[in-house]
């Protein structure tokens, strides 16, 4: 998984160029409603075939031990009350547990906090997949629908266990697609559909509660590097998230994005062409817009910057919550990131 996904998280910066040893679900307890749901799902399970970019994987019965690879996938299982037996350490936006606030909260709730007896095994992320660590977790299935797995990695993982591989290439699988795949694999399709409806409803409600958003155009970008700016196009998670809030992606993006890519580069001399009400931009953690402009004065020519309408996530964890969006991270972002986006939209509206 090297760093191609970290390329996708913030495309490029001075830091990085172009971002459980128990059965799944921890212990079973008849007094636990989620345990009852899982038992019923296993009893009623009908074999399913899940397609991916390299082929298809047939799941004959509900897996008890699921290992995950990459962001989003472990979050999604946890959102469906299923604890993975193993998962990658988080290597961007992570906390002291090499995890995230939303993942830790879900693990705690399900009796599998990191460091506890029921916690998932965390395998290291390096230049390649930690095949040894994954194999040691003895998975029934490896779940990686949101990932950048190469074909040779996918085939090597299949020697360990069946693999639910990337549904879209290069980390472009949406959180909805991941949730649907998890629901199929777990025999929890109704729960997965309900979860998608719930999260989409919460995103839409932000738009309803903040009507300024429907009249706001946006560009999702990265301003971490002073020599190159990055703009994310429709296939990326960030524009999808902002669109779900009721905003409209600026025409500038469609006019300049290349086909089948999720970002494109922009010279700092050209950012004055960003004709958009707001810009949602990742940057070096802790930097303000003033800090960014001091590092590259040309970024001060961004039209939204002149109107105090650039929304910065502020921390790597906040950037991760949207750039690798999952049902858990979206809930967290609604509370911790969205208020800054709404404020930027209000500033843009006041400047019109």
mmCIF file with all atom_site columns, C-alpha atoms in Angstrom, residues 219 229 231 252 256 264-275 298-299 301-303:
data_model
loop_
_atom_site.group_PDB
_atom_site.id
_atom_site.type_symbol
_atom_site.label_atom_id
_atom_site.label_alt_id
_atom_site.label_comp_id
_atom_site.label_asym_id
_atom_site.label_entity_id
_atom_site.label_seq_id
_atom_site.pdbx_PDB_ins_code
_atom_site.Cartn_x
_atom_site.Cartn_y
_atom_site.Cartn_z
_atom_site.occupancy
_atom_site.B_iso_or_equiv
_atom_site.pdbx_formal_charge
_atom_site.auth_seq_id
_atom_site.auth_comp_id
_atom_site.auth_asym_id
_atom_site.auth_atom_id
_atom_site.pdbx_PDB_model_num
ATOM 1  C CA . UNK A 1 219 ? -13.182 23.656 -4.981  1.00 0.00 ? 219 UNK A CA 1
ATOM 2  C CA . UNK A 1 229 ? -1.357  23.268 -5.626  1.00 0.00 ? 229 UNK A CA 1
ATOM 3  C CA . UNK A 1 231 ? -7.351  20.248 -7.011  1.00 0.00 ? 231 UNK A CA 1
ATOM 4  C CA . UNK A 1 252 ? -13.405 25.311 -13.069 1.00 0.00 ? 252 UNK A CA 1
ATOM 5  C CA . UNK A 1 256 ? -9.589  21.356 -16.112 1.00 0.00 ? 256 UNK A CA 1
ATOM 6  C CA . UNK A 1 264 ? -4.813  17.613 -11.087 1.00 0.00 ? 264 UNK A CA 1
ATOM 7  C CA . UNK A 1 265 ? -1.971  19.993 -10.349 1.00 0.00 ? 265 UNK A CA 1
ATOM 8  C CA . UNK A 1 266 ? -2.078  23.765 -10.577 1.00 0.00 ? 266 UNK A CA 1
ATOM 9  C CA . UNK A 1 267 ? 0.851   26.169 -10.615 1.00 0.00 ? 267 UNK A CA 1
ATOM 10 C CA . UNK A 1 268 ? 0.622   28.807 -7.862  1.00 0.00 ? 268 UNK A CA 1
ATOM 11 C CA . UNK A 1 269 ? 0.609   31.441 -10.621 1.00 0.00 ? 269 UNK A CA 1
ATOM 12 C CA . UNK A 1 270 ? -2.740  30.041 -11.774 1.00 0.00 ? 270 UNK A CA 1
ATOM 13 C CA . UNK A 1 271 ? -4.693  29.832 -8.511  1.00 0.00 ? 271 UNK A CA 1
ATOM 14 C CA . UNK A 1 272 ? -6.218  33.243 -9.238  1.00 0.00 ? 272 UNK A CA 1
ATOM 15 C CA . UNK A 1 273 ? -8.363  31.319 -11.759 1.00 0.00 ? 273 UNK A CA 1
ATOM 16 C CA . UNK A 1 274 ? -10.117 29.378 -8.984  1.00 0.00 ? 274 UNK A CA 1
ATOM 17 C CA . UNK A 1 275 ? -13.544 30.890 -9.601  1.00 0.00 ? 275 UNK A CA 1
ATOM 18 C CA . UNK A 1 298 ? 0.636   33.672 -4.666  1.00 0.00 ? 298 UNK A CA 1
ATOM 19 C CA . UNK A 1 299 ? -1.905  31.625 -2.708  1.00 0.00 ? 299 UNK A CA 1
ATOM 20 C CA . UNK A 1 301 ? -4.581  35.449 -5.016  1.00 0.00 ? 301 UNK A CA 1
ATOM 21 C CA . UNK A 1 302 ? -7.140  32.673 -4.552  1.00 0.00 ? 302 UNK A CA 1
ATOM 22 C CA . UNK A 1 303 ? -10.485 34.516 -4.813  1.00 0.00 ? 303 UNK A CA 1
#
